[in-house]
CSV table of C-alpha atoms in Angstrom, one decimal:
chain,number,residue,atom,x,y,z
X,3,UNK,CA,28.0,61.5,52.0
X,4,UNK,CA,28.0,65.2,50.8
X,5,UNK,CA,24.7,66.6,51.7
X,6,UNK,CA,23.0,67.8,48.0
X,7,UNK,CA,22.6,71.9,48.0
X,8,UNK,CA,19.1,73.5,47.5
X,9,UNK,CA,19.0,75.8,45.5
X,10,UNK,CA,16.3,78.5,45.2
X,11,UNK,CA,14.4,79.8,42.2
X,12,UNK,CA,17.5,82.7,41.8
X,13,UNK,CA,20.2,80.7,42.0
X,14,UNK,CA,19.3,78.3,39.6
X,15,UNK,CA,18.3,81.2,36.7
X,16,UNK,CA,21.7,82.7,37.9
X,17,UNK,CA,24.3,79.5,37.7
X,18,UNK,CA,22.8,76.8,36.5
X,19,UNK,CA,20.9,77.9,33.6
X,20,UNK,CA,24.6,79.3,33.0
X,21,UNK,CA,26.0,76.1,33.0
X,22,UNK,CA,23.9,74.3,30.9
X,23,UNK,CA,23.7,77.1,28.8
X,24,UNK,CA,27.7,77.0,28.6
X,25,UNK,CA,27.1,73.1,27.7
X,26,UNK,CA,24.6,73.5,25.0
X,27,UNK,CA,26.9,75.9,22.9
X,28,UNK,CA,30.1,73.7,23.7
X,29,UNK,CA,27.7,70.6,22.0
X,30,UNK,CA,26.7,72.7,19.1
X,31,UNK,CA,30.2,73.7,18.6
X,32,UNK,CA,31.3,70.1,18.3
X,33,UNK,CA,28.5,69.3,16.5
X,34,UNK,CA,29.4,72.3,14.0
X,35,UNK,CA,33.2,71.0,14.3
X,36,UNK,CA,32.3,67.7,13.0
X,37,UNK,CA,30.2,68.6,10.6
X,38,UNK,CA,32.8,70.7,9.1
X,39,UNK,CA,35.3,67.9,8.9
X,40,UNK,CA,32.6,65.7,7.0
X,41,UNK,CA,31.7,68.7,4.6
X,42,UNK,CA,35.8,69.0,4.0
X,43,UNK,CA,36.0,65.1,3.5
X,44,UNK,CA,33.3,64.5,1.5
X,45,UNK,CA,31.3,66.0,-1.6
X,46,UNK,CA,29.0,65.7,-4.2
X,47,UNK,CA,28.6,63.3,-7.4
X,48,UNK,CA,29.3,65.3,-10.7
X,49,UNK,CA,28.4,62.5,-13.2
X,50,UNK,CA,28.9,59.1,-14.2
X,51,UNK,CA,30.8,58.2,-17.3
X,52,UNK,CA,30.8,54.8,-19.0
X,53,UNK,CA,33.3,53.5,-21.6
X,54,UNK,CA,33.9,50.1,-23.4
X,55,UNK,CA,32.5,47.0,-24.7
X,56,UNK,CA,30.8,43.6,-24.0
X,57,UNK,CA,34.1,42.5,-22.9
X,58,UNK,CA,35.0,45.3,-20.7
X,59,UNK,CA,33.5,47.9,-19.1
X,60,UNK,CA,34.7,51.3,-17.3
X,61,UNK,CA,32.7,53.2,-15.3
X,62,UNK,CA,33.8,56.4,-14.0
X,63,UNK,CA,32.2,58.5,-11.2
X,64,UNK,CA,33.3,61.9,-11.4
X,65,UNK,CA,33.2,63.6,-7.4
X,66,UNK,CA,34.0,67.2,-6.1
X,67,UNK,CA,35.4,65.3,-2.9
X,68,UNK,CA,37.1,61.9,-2.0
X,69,UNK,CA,34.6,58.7,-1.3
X,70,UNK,CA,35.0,55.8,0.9
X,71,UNK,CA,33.9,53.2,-1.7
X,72,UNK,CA,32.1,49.6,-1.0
X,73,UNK,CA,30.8,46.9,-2.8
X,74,UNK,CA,26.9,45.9,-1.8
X,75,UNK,CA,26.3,43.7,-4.7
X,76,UNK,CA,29.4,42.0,-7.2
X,77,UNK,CA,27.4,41.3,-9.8
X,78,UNK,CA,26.3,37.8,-9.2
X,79,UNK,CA,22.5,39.1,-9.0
X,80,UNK,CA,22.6,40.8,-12.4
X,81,UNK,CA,23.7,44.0,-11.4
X,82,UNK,CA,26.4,45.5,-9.3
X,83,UNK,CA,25.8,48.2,-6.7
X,84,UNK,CA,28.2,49.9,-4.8
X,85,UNK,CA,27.9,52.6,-1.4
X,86,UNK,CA,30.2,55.9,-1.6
X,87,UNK,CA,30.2,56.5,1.6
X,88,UNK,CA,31.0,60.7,1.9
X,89,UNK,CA,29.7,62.0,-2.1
X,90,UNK,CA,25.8,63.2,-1.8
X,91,UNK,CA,23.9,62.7,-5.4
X,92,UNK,CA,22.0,66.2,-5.0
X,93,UNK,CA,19.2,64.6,-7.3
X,94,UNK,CA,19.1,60.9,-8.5
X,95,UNK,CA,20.9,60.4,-11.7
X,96,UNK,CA,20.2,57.5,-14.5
X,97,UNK,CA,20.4,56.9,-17.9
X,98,UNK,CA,21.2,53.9,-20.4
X,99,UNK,CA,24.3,52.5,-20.4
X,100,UNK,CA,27.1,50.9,-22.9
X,101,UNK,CA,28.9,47.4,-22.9
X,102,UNK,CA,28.5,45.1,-20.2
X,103,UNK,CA,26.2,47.9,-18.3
X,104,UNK,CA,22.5,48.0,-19.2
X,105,UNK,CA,21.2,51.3,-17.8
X,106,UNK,CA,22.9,52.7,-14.6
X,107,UNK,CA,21.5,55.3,-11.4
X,108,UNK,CA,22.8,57.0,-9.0
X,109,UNK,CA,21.0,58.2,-5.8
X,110,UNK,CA,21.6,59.4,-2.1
X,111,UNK,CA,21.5,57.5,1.3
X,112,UNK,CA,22.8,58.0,4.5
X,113,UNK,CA,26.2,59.0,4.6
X,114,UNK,CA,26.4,58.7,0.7
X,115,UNK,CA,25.3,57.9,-2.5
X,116,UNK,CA,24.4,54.1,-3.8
X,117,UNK,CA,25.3,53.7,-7.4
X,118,UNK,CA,23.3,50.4,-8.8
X,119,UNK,CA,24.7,49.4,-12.4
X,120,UNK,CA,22.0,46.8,-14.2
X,121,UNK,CA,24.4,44.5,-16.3
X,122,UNK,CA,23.5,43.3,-19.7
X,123,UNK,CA,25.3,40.4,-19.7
X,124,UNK,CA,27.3,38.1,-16.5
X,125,UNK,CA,30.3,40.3,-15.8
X,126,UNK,CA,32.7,40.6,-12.3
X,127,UNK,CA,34.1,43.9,-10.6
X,128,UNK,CA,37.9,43.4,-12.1
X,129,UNK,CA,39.2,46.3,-9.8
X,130,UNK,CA,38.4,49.7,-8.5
X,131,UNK,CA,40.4,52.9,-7.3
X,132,UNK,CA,39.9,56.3,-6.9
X,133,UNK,CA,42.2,58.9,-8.6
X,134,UNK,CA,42.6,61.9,-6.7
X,135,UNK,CA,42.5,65.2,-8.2
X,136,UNK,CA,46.0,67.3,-9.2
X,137,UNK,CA,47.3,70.6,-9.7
X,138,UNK,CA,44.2,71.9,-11.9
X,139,UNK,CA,42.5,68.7,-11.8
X,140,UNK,CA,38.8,70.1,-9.3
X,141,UNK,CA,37.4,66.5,-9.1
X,142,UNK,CA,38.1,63.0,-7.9
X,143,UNK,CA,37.0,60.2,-10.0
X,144,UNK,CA,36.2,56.7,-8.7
X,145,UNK,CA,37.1,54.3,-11.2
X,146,UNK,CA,35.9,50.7,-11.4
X,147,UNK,CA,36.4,47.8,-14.6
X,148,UNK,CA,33.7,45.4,-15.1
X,149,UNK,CA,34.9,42.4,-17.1
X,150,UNK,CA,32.6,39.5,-18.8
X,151,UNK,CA,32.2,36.2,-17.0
X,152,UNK,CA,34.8,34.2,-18.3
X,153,UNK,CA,37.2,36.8,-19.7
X,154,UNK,CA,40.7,36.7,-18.1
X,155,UNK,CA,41.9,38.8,-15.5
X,156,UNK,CA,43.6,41.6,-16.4
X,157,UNK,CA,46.6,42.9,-14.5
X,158,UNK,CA,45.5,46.1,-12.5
X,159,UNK,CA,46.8,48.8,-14.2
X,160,UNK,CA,46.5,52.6,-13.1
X,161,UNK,CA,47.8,51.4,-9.6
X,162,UNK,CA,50.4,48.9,-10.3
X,163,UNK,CA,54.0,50.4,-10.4
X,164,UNK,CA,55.7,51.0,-13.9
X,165,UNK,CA,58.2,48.7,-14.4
X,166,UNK,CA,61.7,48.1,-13.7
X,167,UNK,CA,63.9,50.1,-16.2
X,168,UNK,CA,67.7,49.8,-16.7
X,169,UNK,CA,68.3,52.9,-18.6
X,170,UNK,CA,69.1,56.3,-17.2
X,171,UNK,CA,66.3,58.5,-17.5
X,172,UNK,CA,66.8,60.9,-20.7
X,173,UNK,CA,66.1,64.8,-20.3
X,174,UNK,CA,65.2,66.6,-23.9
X,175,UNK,CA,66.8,69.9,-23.6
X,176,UNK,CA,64.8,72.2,-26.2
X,177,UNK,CA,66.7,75.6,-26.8
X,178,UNK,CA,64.0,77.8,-27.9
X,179,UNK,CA,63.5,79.6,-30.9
X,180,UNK,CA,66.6,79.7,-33.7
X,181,UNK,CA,67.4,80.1,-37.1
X,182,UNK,CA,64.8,82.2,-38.4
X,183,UNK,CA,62.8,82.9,-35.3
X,184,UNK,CA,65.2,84.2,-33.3
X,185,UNK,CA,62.4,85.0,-30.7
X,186,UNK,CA,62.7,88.4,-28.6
X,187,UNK,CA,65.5,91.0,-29.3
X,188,UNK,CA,67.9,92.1,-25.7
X,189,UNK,CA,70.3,95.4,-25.9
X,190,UNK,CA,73.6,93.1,-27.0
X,191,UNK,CA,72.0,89.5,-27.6
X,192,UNK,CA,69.2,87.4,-29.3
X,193,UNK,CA,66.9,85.1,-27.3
X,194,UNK,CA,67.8,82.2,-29.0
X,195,UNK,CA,71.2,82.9,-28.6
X,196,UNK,CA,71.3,82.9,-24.8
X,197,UNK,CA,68.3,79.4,-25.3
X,198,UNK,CA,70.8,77.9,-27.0
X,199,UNK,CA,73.9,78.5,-24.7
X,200,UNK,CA,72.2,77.7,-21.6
X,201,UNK,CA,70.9,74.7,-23.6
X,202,UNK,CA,74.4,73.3,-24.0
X,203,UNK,CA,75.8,74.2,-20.6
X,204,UNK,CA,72.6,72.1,-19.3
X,205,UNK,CA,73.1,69.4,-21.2
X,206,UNK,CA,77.1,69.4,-19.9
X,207,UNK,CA,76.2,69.4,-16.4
X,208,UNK,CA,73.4,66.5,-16.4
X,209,UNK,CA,76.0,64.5,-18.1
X,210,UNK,CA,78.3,65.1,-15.9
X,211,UNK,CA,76.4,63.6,-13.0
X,212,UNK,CA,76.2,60.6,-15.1
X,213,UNK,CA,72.8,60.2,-14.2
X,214,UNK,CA,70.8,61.1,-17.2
X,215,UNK,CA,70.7,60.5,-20.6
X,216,UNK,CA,70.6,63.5,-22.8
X,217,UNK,CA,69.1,65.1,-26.1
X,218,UNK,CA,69.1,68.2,-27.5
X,219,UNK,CA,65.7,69.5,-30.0
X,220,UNK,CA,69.0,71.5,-31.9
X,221,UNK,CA,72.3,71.9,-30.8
X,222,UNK,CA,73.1,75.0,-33.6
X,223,UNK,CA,71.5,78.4,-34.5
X,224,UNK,CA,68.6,76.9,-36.6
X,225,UNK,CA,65.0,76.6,-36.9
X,226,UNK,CA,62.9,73.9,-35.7
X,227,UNK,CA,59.0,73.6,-35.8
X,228,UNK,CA,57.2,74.1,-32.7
X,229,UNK,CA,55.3,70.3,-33.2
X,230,UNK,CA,58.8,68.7,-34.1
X,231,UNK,CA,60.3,69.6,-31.1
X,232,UNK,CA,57.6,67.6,-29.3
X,233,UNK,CA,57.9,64.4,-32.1
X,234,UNK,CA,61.2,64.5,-31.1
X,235,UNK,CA,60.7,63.7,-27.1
X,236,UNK,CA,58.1,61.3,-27.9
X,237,UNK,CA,59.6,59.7,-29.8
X,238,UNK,CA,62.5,59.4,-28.2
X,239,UNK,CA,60.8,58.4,-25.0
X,240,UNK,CA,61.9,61.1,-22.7
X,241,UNK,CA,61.1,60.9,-19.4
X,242,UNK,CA,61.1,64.7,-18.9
X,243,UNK,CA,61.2,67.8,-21.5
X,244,UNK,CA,62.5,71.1,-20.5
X,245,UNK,CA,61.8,74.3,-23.2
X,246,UNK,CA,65.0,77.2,-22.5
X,247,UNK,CA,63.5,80.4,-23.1
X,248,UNK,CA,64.5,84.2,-21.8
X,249,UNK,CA,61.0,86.7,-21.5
X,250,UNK,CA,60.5,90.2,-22.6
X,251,UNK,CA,58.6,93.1,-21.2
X,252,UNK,CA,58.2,97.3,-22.2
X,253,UNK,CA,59.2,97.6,-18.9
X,254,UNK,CA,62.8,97.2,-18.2
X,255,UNK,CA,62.7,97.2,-14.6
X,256,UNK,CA,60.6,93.7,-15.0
X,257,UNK,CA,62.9,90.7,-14.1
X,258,UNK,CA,62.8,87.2,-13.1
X,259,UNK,CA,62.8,83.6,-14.0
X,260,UNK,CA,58.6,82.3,-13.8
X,261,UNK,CA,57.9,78.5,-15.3
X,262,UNK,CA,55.2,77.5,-17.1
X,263,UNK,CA,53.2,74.2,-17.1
X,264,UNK,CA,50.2,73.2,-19.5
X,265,UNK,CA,46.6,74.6,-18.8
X,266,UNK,CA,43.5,73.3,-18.6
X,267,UNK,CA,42.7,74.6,-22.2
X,268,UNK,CA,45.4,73.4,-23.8
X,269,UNK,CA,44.8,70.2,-22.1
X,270,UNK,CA,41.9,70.2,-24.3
X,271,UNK,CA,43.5,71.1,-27.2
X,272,UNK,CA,46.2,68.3,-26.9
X,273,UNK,CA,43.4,65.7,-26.6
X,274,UNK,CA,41.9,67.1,-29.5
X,275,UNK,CA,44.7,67.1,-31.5
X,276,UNK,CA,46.2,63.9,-30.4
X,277,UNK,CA,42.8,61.9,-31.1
X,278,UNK,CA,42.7,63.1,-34.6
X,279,UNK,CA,45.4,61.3,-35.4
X,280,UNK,CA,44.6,57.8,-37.4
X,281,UNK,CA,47.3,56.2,-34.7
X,282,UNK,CA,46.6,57.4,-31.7
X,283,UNK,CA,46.0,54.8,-30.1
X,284,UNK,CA,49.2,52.8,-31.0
X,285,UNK,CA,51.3,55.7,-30.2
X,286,UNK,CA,50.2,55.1,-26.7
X,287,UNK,CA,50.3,51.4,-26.6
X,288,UNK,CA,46.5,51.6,-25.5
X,289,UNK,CA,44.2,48.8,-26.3
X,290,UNK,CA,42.2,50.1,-29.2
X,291,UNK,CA,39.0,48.0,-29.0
X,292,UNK,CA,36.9,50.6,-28.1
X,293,UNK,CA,37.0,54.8,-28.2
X,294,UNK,CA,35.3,55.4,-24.9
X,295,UNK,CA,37.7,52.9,-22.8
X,296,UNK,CA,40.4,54.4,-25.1
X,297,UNK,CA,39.6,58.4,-24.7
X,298,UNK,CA,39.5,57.4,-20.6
X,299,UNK,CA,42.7,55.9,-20.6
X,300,UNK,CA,44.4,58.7,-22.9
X,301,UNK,CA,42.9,61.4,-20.4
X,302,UNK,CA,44.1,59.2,-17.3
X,303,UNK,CA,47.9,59.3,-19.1
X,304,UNK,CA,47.6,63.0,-19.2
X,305,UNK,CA,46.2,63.7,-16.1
X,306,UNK,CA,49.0,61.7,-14.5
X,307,UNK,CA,51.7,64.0,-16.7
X,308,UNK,CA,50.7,67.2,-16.3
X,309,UNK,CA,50.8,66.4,-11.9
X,310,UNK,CA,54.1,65.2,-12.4
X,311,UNK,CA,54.9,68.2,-14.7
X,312,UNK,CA,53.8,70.6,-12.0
X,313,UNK,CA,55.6,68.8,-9.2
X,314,UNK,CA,58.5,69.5,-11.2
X,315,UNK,CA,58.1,72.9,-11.8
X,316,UNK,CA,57.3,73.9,-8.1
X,317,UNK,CA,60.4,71.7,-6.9
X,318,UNK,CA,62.3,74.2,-10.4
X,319,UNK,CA,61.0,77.2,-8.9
X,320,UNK,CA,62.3,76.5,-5.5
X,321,UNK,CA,65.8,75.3,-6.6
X,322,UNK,CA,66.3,78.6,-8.9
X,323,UNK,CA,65.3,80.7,-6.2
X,324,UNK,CA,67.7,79.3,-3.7
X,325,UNK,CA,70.3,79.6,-5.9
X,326,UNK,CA,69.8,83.3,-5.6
X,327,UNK,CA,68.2,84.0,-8.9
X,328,UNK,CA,65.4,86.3,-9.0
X,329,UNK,CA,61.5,84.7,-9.5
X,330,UNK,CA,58.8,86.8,-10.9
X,331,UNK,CA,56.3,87.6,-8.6
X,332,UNK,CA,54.1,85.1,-10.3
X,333,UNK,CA,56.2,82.2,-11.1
X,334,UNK,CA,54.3,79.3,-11.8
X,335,UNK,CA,51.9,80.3,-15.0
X,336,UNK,CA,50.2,78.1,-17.1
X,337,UNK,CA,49.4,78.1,-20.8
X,338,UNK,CA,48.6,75.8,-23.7
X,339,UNK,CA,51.8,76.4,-25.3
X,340,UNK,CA,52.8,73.8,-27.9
X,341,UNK,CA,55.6,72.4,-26.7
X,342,UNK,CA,53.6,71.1,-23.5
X,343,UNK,CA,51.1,69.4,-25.3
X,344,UNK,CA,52.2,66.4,-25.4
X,345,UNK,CA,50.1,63.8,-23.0
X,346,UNK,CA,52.6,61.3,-22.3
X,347,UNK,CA,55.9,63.6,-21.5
X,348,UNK,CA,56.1,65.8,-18.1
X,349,UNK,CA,56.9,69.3,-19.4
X,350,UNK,CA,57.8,73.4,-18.3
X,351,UNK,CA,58.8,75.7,-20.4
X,352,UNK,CA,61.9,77.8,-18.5
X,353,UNK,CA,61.8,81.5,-18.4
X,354,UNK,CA,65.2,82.1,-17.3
X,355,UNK,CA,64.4,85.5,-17.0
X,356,UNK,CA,64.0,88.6,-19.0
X,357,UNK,CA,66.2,89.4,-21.7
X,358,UNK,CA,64.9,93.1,-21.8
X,359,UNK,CA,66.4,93.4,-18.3
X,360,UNK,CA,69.9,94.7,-18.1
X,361,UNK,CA,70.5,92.2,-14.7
X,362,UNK,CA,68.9,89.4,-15.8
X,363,UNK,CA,70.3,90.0,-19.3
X,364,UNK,CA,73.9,89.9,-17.7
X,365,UNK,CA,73.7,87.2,-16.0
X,366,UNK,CA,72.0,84.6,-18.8
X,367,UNK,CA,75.1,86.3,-21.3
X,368,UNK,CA,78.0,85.2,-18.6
X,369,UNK,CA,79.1,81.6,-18.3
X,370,UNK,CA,79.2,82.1,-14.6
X,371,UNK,CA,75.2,83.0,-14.5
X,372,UNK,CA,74.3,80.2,-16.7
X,373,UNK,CA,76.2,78.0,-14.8
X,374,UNK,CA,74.4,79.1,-11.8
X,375,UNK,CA,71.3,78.3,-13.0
X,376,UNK,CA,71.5,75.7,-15.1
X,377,UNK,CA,73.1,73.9,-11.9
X,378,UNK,CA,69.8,74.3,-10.3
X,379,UNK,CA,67.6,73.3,-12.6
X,380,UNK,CA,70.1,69.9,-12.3
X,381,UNK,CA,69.1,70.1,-8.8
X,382,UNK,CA,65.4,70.3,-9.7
X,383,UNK,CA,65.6,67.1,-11.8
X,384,UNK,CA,67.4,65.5,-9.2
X,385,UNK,CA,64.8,65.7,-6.6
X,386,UNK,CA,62.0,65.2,-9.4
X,387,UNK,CA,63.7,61.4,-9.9
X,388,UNK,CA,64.8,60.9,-6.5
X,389,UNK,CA,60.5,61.3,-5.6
X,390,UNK,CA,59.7,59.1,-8.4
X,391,UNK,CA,58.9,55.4,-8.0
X,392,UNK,CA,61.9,53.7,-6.9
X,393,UNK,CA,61.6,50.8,-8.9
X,394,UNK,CA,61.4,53.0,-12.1
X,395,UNK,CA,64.7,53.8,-13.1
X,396,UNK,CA,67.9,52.2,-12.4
X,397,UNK,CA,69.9,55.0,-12.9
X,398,UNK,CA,73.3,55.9,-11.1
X,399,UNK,CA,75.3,58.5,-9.9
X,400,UNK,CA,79.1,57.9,-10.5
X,401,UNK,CA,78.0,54.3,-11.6
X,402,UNK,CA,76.4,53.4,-8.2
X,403,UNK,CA,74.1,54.7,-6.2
X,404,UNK,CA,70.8,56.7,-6.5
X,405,UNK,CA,68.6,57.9,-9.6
């Protein structure tokens, strides 16, 4: 057996206290380390939102971070409490609830938060899931349905897959401007003169894949309101709307195609719009029992669209620019342009490029730079349907195949 050193006064200040000295910082730094990887995982509760009736109940828990949600109490004791395990309440929040909830509070506890929902009448947790946040989107929301005692199940619905479709997927081309707006003025051509010719040579080669059904907002040099171009994808159902445009700048030396995808404003403003319609509700097959379950799922349904709108555009951006076409420095802008205001149909509006440039201007007037382009935005939609669910569409390529 190894004889144990001594050690004197000295050598211990010297070494030792080194040592452990070395050990304490390497504990604090794990300690700091782990801390930091909670902080990143977790957050804080924003609010808590109710919607419905005495039949059914949402209840929506806005977060600035994902939760690890768990049920304490279903319900059966009059109430239903649930642990979010990672989401602090910084200071307890209550107040009276709606439907099938009494009065509702939120407060901390280790780890978490406890939310504790009083129920006015017997009712079940029907499901739960938490939405994460998208491009724009700053906060998670943790979603759970309450349904009364004796009330059917419903099928889940914000998780479940959309259905099987045997259609192609249709595209609405929309040319930009025409007839009397003929939008900005180039050295030898009109904006919507070059829209409207891309416009066509897009539509020609998504046909040509035979993967896509097509439509056209105007297929000729006329005008079309801003708000019918929109009733005219909706209505048609379109599974993905693409606006042909060509920018303009003072500055000549300004080029580049850029994309643009619907802001957080006009976000807003589409809600707004869209819920002052009389038939809202029907136009997006929602339930229409109650405004507050209805307004949830309407902003649900947009949320969902403008994700998959900006997925699309970054997957645009990066096909455009591999084909060798220029990208303004900053390509992917947002705006709450009219044609993207429409909640239930992913949307960009194309800059091509700039029409006051002489190179860009060149290139959009020849077939051979239109075909160029337009070949990758065919590209872009591919990949935009190949990463949808697979179940969606049962579209082909050549008659067989993939979407």
């Amino acid at each position: 057996m190894r004889a144990l050193p001594t050690f004197s006064v000295q050598t211990w200040t010297v070494r030792d206290w080194a040592l452990t000295a070395l050990a304490f910082v390497v504990v604090c730094v794990a300690g700091l380390t782990a801390g930091r990887g909670l902080a990143e995982w977790g957050g804080d509760v924003l609010r808590l939102r109710l919607g419905g009736d005495a039949e059914a109940t949402r209840v929506v828990v806005d977060l600035d971070g994902p939760v690890d949600g768990a049920v304490v109490e279903d319900g059966g004791q009059g109430r239903v409490v649930l642990s979010l395990r990672g989401a602090r309440a910084r200071a307890a929040l209550e107040g009276e609830g709606r439907g099938l909830v009494r009065r509702w509070r939120v407060t901390s506890q280790a780890g978490g938060s406890r939310v504790e929902l009083n129920l006015a009448a017997g009712a079940r947790i029907e499901r739960r899931f938490l939405l994460p946040p998208g491009d724009g989107v700053a906060h998670h929301r943790y979603v759970v349905d309450l349904a009364a005692n004796g009330r059917p199940a419903a099928t889940p619905a914000p998780e479940r897959r959309a259905p099987a479709r045997r259609e192609k997927p249709l595209i609405v081309i929309d040319a930009g401007h025409g007839g009397r707006d003929p939008g900005a003025q180039g050295h030898d051509a009109q904006e919507s003169e070059l829209a409207l010719a891309a416009a066509v040579a897009l539509k020609a080669e998504l046909e040509r894949t035979g993967r896509y059904r097509v439509m056209m907002t105007r297929d000729r040099d006329v005008y079309v309101p801003l708000q019918r171009r929109v009733e005219i994808a909706r209505a048609a159902g379109a599974d993905l709307f693409i606006s042909l445009h060509l920018d303009s700048s003072a500055d000549p030396a300004t080029r580049g195609a850029s994309v643009y995808t619907l802001s957080e404003q006009g976000a807003g403003r589409a809600i707004r719009e869209f819920t002052g319609r009389d038939d809202w509700t029907r136009q997006l097959d929602l339930p229409g029992h109650d405004p507050g379950v209805d307004r949830i799922l309407l902003d649900i349904t947009q949320r969902s669209t403008q994700n998959q709108s900006a997925r699309f555009a970054r997957g645009l951006l990066g096909e455009i620019e591999g084909a060798g076409h220029p990208l303004l420095r900053r390509s992917h802008r947002d705006a709450g342009l009219a044609v993207l205001l429409a909640p239930d149909v992913p949307a960009v509006l194309l800059e091509m490029g700039f029409i006051t440039n002489p190179d860009d201007a060149r290139a959009l007037g020849s077939e051979a730079g239109r075909r160029r382009v337009v070949r990758a935005v065919v590209r872009g939609i591919d990949a935009f349907f190949l990463d949808a669910a697979p179940t969606q569409y049962a579209s082909t390529q050549n008659g067989a195949g993939r979407p």
